[in-house]
Coordinates of C-alpha atoms in Angstrom, one line a residue:
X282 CA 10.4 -17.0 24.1
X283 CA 8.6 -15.9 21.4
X284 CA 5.9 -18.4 21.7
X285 CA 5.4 -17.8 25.5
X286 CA 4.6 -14.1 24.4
X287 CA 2.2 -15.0 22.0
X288 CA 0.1 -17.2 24.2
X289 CA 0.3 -14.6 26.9
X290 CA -0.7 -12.2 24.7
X291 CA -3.5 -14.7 24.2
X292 CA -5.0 -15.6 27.3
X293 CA -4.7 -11.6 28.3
X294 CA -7.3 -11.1 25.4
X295 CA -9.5 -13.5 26.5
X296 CA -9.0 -12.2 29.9
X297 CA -9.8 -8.6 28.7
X298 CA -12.7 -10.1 26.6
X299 CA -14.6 -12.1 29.8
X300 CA -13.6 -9.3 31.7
X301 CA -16.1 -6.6 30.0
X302 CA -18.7 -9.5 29.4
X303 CA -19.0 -9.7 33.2
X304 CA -18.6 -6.1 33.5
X305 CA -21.7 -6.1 30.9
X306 CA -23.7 -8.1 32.5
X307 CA -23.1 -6.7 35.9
X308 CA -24.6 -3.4 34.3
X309 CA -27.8 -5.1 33.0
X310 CA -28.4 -6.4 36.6
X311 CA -27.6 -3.3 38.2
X312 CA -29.6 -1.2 35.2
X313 CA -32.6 -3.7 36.6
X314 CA -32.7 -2.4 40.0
X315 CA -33.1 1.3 39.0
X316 CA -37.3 1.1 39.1
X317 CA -40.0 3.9 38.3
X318 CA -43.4 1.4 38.6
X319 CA -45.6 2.6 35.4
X320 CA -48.0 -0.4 35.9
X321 CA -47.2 -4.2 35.0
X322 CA -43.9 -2.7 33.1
X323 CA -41.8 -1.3 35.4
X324 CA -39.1 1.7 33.7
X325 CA -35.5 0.6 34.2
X326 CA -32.4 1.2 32.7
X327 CA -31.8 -2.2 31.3
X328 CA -32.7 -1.1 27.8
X329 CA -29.6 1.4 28.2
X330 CA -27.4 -1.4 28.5
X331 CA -28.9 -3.3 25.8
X332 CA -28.2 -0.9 23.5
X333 CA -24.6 -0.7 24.9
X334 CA -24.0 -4.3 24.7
X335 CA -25.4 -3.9 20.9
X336 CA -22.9 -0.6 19.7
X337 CA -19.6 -2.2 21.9
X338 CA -19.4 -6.2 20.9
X339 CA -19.9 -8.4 18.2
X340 CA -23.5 -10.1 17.8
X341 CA -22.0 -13.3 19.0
X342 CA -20.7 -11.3 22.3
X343 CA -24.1 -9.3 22.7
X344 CA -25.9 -11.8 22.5
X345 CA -24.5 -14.2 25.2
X346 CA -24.1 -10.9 27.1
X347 CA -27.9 -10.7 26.9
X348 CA -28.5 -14.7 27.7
X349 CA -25.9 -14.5 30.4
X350 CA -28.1 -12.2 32.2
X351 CA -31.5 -13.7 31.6
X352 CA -30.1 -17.3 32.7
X353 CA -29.0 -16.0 36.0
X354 CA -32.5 -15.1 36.2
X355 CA -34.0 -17.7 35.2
X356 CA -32.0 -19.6 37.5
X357 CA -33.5 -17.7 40.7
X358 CA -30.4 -15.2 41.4
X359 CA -32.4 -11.3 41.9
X360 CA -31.4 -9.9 38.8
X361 CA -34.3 -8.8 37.7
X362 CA -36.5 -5.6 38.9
X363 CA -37.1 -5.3 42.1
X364 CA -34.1 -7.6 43.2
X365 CA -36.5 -10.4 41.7
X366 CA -35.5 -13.9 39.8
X367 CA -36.7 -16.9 38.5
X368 CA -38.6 -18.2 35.8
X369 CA -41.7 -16.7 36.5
X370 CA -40.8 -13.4 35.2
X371 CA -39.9 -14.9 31.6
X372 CA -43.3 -16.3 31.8
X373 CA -44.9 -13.5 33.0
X374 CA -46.3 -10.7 31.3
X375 CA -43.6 -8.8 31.1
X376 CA -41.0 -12.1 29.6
X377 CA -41.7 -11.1 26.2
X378 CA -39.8 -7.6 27.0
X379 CA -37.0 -9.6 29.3
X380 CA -36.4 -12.5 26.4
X381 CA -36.2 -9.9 23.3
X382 CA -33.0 -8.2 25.1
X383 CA -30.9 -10.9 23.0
X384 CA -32.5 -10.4 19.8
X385 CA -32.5 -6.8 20.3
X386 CA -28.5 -6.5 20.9
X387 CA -27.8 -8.9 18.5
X388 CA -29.8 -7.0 15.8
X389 CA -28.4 -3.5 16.9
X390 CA -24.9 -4.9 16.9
X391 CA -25.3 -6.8 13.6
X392 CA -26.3 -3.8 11.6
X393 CA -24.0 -0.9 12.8
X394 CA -21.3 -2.8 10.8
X395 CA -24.0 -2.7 7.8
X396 CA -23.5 0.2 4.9
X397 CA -26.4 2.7 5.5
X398 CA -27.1 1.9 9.0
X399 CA -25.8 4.5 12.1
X400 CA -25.9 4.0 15.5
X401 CA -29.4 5.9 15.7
X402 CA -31.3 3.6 13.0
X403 CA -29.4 0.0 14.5
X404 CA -30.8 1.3 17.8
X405 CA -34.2 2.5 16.6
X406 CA -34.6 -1.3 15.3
X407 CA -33.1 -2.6 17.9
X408 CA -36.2 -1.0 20.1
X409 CA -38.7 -1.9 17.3
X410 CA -37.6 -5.8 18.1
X411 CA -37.9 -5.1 21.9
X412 CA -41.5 -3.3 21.7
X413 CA -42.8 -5.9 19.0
X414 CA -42.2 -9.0 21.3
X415 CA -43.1 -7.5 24.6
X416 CA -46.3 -5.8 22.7
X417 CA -47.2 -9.4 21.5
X418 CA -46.3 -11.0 24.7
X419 CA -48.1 -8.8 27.0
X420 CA -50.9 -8.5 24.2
X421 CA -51.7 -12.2 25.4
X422 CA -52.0 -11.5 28.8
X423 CA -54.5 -8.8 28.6
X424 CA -56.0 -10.5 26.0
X425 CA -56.1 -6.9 23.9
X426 CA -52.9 -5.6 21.7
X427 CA -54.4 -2.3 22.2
X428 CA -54.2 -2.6 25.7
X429 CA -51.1 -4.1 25.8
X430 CA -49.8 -1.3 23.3
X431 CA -51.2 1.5 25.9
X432 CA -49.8 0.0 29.1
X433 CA -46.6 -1.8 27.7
X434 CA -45.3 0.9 25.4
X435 CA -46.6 4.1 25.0
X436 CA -45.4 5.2 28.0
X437 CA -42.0 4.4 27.0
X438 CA -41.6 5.0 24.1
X439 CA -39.9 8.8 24.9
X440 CA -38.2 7.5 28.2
X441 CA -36.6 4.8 25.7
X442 CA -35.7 7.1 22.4
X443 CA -33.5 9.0 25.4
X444 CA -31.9 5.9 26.6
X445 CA -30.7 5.0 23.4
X446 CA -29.6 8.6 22.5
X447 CA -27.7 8.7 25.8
X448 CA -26.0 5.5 25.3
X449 CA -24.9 6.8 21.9
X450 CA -23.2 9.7 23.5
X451 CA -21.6 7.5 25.9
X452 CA -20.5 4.9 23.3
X453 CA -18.8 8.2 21.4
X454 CA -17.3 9.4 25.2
X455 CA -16.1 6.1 25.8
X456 CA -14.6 5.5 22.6
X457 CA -12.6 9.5 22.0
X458 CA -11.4 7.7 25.8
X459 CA -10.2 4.8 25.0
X460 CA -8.6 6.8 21.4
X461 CA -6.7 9.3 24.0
X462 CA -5.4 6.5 26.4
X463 CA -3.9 4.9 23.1
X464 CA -2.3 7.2 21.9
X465 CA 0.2 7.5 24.9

């Protein structure tokens, strides 16, 4: 009997475990759809959930959380702004934004388990990746980094310094939550 529980106990974890990944990556597409057009870089709330996906899993989890989305993408399902998929938009102007999500949760997720690093500097890196790819990215498309650094993010840089302080405040709700339900 005592084997049976363990394996339960098991499969219930991966369960729980593929459970918030999906739940994750339903936020990133639904985060997507939430559009203020400032140009060639639309203002969603993906970057929210990227810095979610970076303060609640491990970098191996925040990463696939991060792939998982851009391959449904990729794949043509409308993930993307604007109820939008397909390859195009990882080759587009804004891609370099879209394919540094990974890299971005992964880093953020990698250092808040490092000595010196809080949730505000992980995240502030975190961004730094996100704005130095999609700066780069969109830099060869308009064929002018100072261009690309006025249109591509500038204008975002105070929208995204308040996503990232929100998610904190939510990772720290979420978490004195999930510390009350325990202890019942």
């Amino acid at each position: 009997m005592k084997k049976f529980n363990e394996r339960r106990i098991g499969i219930t974890i991966r369960a729980k475990e593929l459970s918030l990944i999906a739940i994750f990556v339903s936020l990133m597409c639904i985060g997507s759809q939430i559009i203020i057009p400032l140009g060639p870089i639309p203002f969603t709330l993906q970057l929210l959930f990227v810095f979610l996906t970076g303060y609640f899993f491990s970098p191996r989890k925040a990463f696939a959380i991060q792939m998982i989305y851009l391959l449904l993408g990729v794949i043509g399902l409308p993930v993307f702004a604007g109820f939008s998929g397909g390859i195009v938009h990882i080759l587009g102007p804004s891609g370099g934004f879209l394919v540094s999500f990974p890299l971005a949760a992964i880093c953020i997720s990698f250092l808040k388990f490092k000595k010196g690093f809080s949730d505000y500097s992980s995240g502030l890196l975190g961004l730094c990746v996100i704005y130095s790819i999609g700066w780069i990215w969109l830099g060869i498309y308009t064929e002018s980094l100072l261009l690309s650094f006025k249109v591509g993010v500038l204008p975002f840089i105070l929208f995204d310094l308040i996503k990232m302080v929100i998610s904190i405040y939510l990772k720290k709700l979420i978490e004195s939550r999930l510390k009350l339900i325990s202890s019942f």
